[in-house]
C-alpha positions as MATLAB code, in Angstrom:
seq = 'MTSNSQKRLLDFYERMLLVRECELKLSALFSDGEVPGFIHLSVGQEAVAIGVMDALNDSDTIASNHRGHGHAIAKGVDLDSFFLEVMGKEEGICRGRGGSMHVADMSVGMLGANGIVGAGIPLAVGSALAHQVQQNNNIAVAFFGDGALAEGVLHESFNLASLWKLPILFVCENNGWSEFSPTSLQFVAEVQDLGKAFKIPSRQVDGNDVAAVADASDEIVLDMRKNGGPRVLECMTKRVHGHYEGDPQKYRDPDELASVGEYDPIAACEGELRKMKTADKAFAAIRKRVEGRVSAAADAGRAGTLPSFGRLLSDVYTPAQGVE';
ca = [
      91.299  100.437  117.729;
      87.586  101.224  118.146;
      85.370   98.242  117.457;
      84.107   98.124  113.878;
      82.772   95.760  111.361;
      85.258   93.878  109.196;
      83.724   95.364  106.017;
      84.164   98.920  107.332;
      87.797   98.335  108.424;
      88.580   96.735  105.027;
      87.273   99.816  103.205;
      89.343  102.115  105.487;
      92.374   99.893  104.969;
      92.138  100.039  101.100;
      91.575  103.746  101.168;
      94.498  104.464  103.502;
      96.707  102.157  101.443;
      95.573  104.095   98.296;
      96.805  107.380   99.808;
     100.069  105.739  101.046;
     100.894  104.148   97.669;
     100.201  107.467   95.902;
     102.504  109.276   98.168;
     105.296  106.576   97.847;
     104.781  106.773   94.053;
     105.142  110.557   94.118;
     108.285  110.318   96.292;
     109.904  108.060   93.630;
     108.730  110.273   90.799;
     110.096  113.386   92.589;
     113.520  111.676   93.039;
     113.498  110.953   89.340;
     112.829  114.579   88.473;
     109.386  113.894   87.095;
     107.634  116.108   89.656;
     108.486  119.895   89.583;
     108.862  122.003   92.664;
     108.640  120.739   96.212;
     106.322  118.080   97.591;
     105.270  117.502  101.290;
     104.014  113.999  101.959;
     101.407  112.812  104.427;
     102.923  109.283  104.913;
     101.877  108.153  108.429;
      98.910  110.516  108.635;
      96.534  108.675  106.298;
      94.016  107.805  109.071;
      93.058  111.471  109.611;
      92.118  112.160  106.018;
      90.214  108.812  105.592;
      88.543  108.977  108.974;
      87.335  112.587  108.720;
      86.249  112.218  105.114;
      84.135  109.181  105.948;
      81.720  111.550  107.814;
      81.364  114.012  104.930;
      78.966  114.208  101.906;
      80.127  115.065   98.398;
      78.597  118.486   98.837;
      80.638  119.286  101.994;
      83.752  121.334  101.386;
      87.279  121.062  102.658;
      90.409  123.377  102.582;
      93.804  121.772  103.108;
      97.368  122.673  103.725;
     100.806  122.004  102.137;
     100.646  118.393  103.139;
      97.337  117.787  101.422;
      97.564  114.907   98.982;
      95.837  112.599  101.297;
      92.959  115.011  101.860;
      92.515  115.531   98.051;
      92.501  111.798   97.323;
      90.196  110.997  100.310;
      87.679  113.633   99.141;
      87.411  111.959   95.833;
      89.703  113.788   93.416;
      90.169  111.715   90.177;
      93.440  109.840   90.560;
      94.572  110.312   86.996;
      93.881  114.080   87.154;
      95.589  114.373   90.505;
      98.876  112.835   89.063;
      98.596  114.972   86.001;
      98.274  118.067   88.205;
     101.093  117.265   90.585;
     103.309  116.406   87.572;
     102.567  119.800   86.049;
     100.665  118.730   82.980;
      98.086  120.617   80.887;
      95.371  117.930   81.477;
      95.715  118.271   85.324;
      92.809  119.567   87.428;
      94.274  123.049   87.415;
      95.988  122.601   84.081;
      99.287  121.921   85.844;
      99.471  125.330   87.476;
      98.541  124.306   91.059;
     100.992  121.438   91.379;
     101.492  119.619   94.670;
     100.702  122.441   97.070;
      97.663  123.922   95.271;
      95.637  120.928   94.269;
      91.948  122.005   93.969;
      88.828  120.480   92.552;
      85.584  122.293   93.181;
      83.589  119.445   91.687;
      84.291  117.260   94.732;
      84.324  120.155   97.261;
      88.156  120.384   97.420;
      88.743  124.002   97.859;
      92.511  123.615   97.579;
      95.682  122.769   99.347;
      97.876  125.730  100.260;
     101.561  126.445  100.484;
     101.114  129.239  103.110;
     100.795  128.104  106.756;
      97.165  128.454  107.900;
      96.083  130.083  104.718;
      93.413  127.503  103.944;
      91.697  128.080  107.278;
      89.875  131.408  106.301;
      88.819  129.850  102.986;
      87.026  127.166  104.784;
      85.458  129.717  107.007;
      84.224  131.587  103.984;
      82.832  128.339  102.664;
      81.078  127.597  105.884;
      79.488  131.106  105.778;
      78.205  130.302  102.247;
      76.735  126.988  103.501;
      75.021  128.928  106.301;
      73.625  131.524  104.021;
      72.346  128.935  101.595;
      70.900  126.819  104.332;
      72.041  123.678  102.490;
      73.059  121.737  105.711;
      76.545  121.289  104.350;
      79.655  121.788  106.455;
      83.241  123.011  105.760;
      86.362  121.411  107.137;
      89.677  123.259  107.656;
      92.751  120.957  107.844;
      95.830  122.440  109.477;
      98.917  121.260  111.237;
     100.051  122.171  114.751;
     102.606  124.571  113.172;
      99.664  126.823  112.348;
      98.582  127.241  115.986;
     100.422  130.571  116.448;
      99.098  131.968  113.118;
      96.832  135.003  113.743;
      94.536  133.918  110.999;
      93.681  130.741  113.026;
      92.649  132.697  116.086;
      90.642  135.196  113.836;
      88.861  132.284  112.110;
      88.040  130.588  115.561;
      86.637  133.945  116.623;
      84.386  134.480  113.460;
      83.319  130.905  113.447;
      82.219  131.139  117.009;
      80.592  134.513  116.795;
      78.537  133.535  113.728;
      77.917  129.900  114.685;
      79.384  128.737  111.312;
      79.093  125.121  110.266;
      82.852  124.432  110.197;
      85.053  121.620  111.635;
      88.596  122.704  112.440;
      90.893  119.624  112.186;
      94.305  119.949  113.626;
      96.752  117.203  112.457;
      99.073  117.378  115.376;
     102.240  115.569  114.356;
     104.430  117.406  116.756;
     106.413  119.385  114.372;
     106.342  122.921  113.132;
     108.517  122.519  110.001;
     111.793  121.954  111.655;
     111.047  122.583  115.234;
     109.119  120.778  117.883;
     105.733  122.508  118.278;
     106.310  122.614  122.025;
     108.999  125.242  121.392;
     106.841  127.243  119.039;
     103.393  127.667  120.864;
     102.696  127.612  124.583;
      99.072  126.590  124.656;
      97.189  123.430  123.570;
      94.631  123.028  120.813;
      91.830  122.472  123.268;
      92.830  125.613  125.139;
      92.102  127.536  122.073;
      88.764  125.778  121.635;
      87.706  126.810  125.185;
      88.985  130.378  124.707;
      86.795  130.825  121.718;
      83.881  128.827  123.169;
      84.204  126.053  120.554;
      83.544  122.394  121.653;
      86.808  120.482  121.174;
      87.755  116.868  121.080;
      91.055  115.033  120.968;
      91.562  111.629  119.304;
      94.203  109.132  118.460;
      95.045  110.272  114.846;
      96.635  106.842  114.126;
      93.503  104.907  114.705;
      91.271  105.333  111.735;
      88.252  103.933  113.268;
      88.566  106.213  116.167;
      88.944  109.267  113.940;
      85.923  108.128  111.785;
      83.746  107.560  114.834;
      84.667  110.894  116.414;
      84.068  112.623  113.008;
      80.740  111.010  112.528;
      79.534  112.012  115.953;
      80.769  115.530  115.544;
      79.453  116.095  112.060;
      76.014  114.635  112.920;
      75.858  117.046  115.865;
      76.946  119.913  113.680;
      74.252  119.278  111.111;
      71.605  119.101  113.830;
      72.748  121.925  116.097;
      75.066  124.079  114.023;
      78.187  125.932  115.138;
      81.816  125.175  114.791;
      83.836  122.237  116.327;
      87.492  121.450  116.812;
      88.875  117.975  116.374;
      92.610  117.448  117.324;
      94.165  114.176  115.830;
      97.462  113.148  117.442;
      99.559  111.530  114.783;
     103.227  111.151  113.595;
     105.169  112.670  110.680;
     107.191  109.903  109.033;
     108.948  111.952  106.242;
     110.525  115.271  106.615;
     108.975  118.721  106.261;
     109.630  118.482  102.557;
     110.643  115.457  100.449;
     114.368  115.195  100.650;
     114.583  116.744  104.120;
     117.390  114.746  105.908;
     115.776  115.407  109.257;
     118.920  115.874  111.145;
     117.048  118.015  113.647;
     115.082  114.893  114.852;
     116.305  112.554  117.522;
     117.332  109.309  115.885;
     115.342  107.168  118.414;
     112.218  109.239  117.865;
     112.483  109.057  114.198;
     113.140  105.347  114.380;
     109.969  104.685  116.431;
     107.544  106.406  114.053;
     106.820  103.077  112.406;
     105.284  101.830  115.698;
     102.381  104.248  115.085;
     101.673  103.300  111.403;
      97.887  103.597  111.043;
      97.789  101.016  108.132;
      99.699   98.435  110.103;
      97.393   99.072  113.137;
      94.332   98.624  110.855;
      95.717   95.419  109.395;
      96.423   94.021  112.925;
      92.728   94.551  113.894;
      91.606   92.899  110.603;
      93.904   89.949  111.228;
      92.269   89.572  114.698;
      88.980   89.295  112.703;
      90.491   86.374  110.827;
      90.878   88.426  107.569;
      92.532   86.089  105.074;
      95.898   86.892  103.475;
      94.273   86.739  100.081;
      92.026   89.559  101.064;
      95.044   91.761  101.789;
      96.751   90.543   98.630;
      93.796   91.481   96.530;
      93.508   94.928   97.967;
      97.197   95.576   97.501;
      96.966   94.438   93.773;
      94.029   96.572   93.189;
      95.612   99.645   94.791;
      98.909   99.133   93.141;
      97.262   98.827   89.705;
      95.285  102.008   90.205;
      98.382  104.065   91.288;
     100.486  102.707   88.480;
      97.805  103.570   85.947;
      97.474  107.046   87.348;
     101.327  107.502   87.273;
     101.352  106.398   83.615;
      98.501  108.930   82.808;
     100.689  111.701   84.491;
     103.702  110.737   82.390;
     101.612  110.732   79.193;
     100.237  114.270   79.774;
     101.481  117.311   77.922;
     103.511  120.126   79.398;
     101.591  123.468   79.477;
     102.368  125.851   76.592;
     104.597  128.821   77.477;
     102.255  131.051   75.502;
      99.322  130.331   77.872;
     101.369  131.029   80.981;
      99.486  134.205   81.879;
      95.977  132.729   81.079;
      93.493  133.295   83.943;
      96.158  135.583   85.654;
      95.053  138.869   84.148;
      91.560  139.811   83.005;
      91.551  141.221   79.449;
      90.897  144.872   79.393;
      87.494  145.885   78.244;
      86.721  148.975   76.136;
      90.287  150.306   76.225;
      91.241  152.149   73.088;
];
């Protein structure tokens, strides 16, 4: 764990715990049939979302993937609105139409999660181009998993970003799995190989160490704001749950699956804080505060109203103008 002040680590700990508790609450709600569709949880990968977002401004933009709850929460999406959206309610951020895999909130720079592998990457590239044209010194961030490495759109996005020197940070959350297959059986190269091929500076970091992710992100983003151009950050992490919630994960080696808890970023952060003599009452206060927020947000989600069937096509088709 990178050396950090106790106050900073406590902040990271609470923010990671908030993401974790939201994910576990959604898992329970999904099991009870209160969340429609599929959900893909980021349990075990909280350090990446919190560490990267620590380097960003409110006006910076991010595009996520199908495992994007942590990114949305870390970027500042309102918790009540988030639960309302994932639970498919009219009062949700996207009026319940986005659901788990398409959470978006432009007010905090969240361009959206995405159910298509790699599809959020070009959206972030477009946002980076807008930042460049507007000369606002903002950056865009594209989050993607290692399962997207073989997607042509990633290579095209790397190429454009490098050619045009766009202010975009490509963040690969490398959890070792491409849906149900080891990534090593899906893609022959490494992330940093791609960075070198497209002349983009690349860096790899322990994605289970929130301080290391934050320190790397701070350095990279500061350099980007000063010198421009794209960067690649590969965060090595672990996927605890399956590809989707309810996935029995029979394709994973039992020993490998049993060992994922050894890499828990929240436990690692807590261990560092205990070395700093953080009192048990501090952890208890944080847990109580987080559990209260998540419980209230889940209650808000339950209290929301289902969208009207009559409004199903709203915002899908533009009303015809001047048609007799």
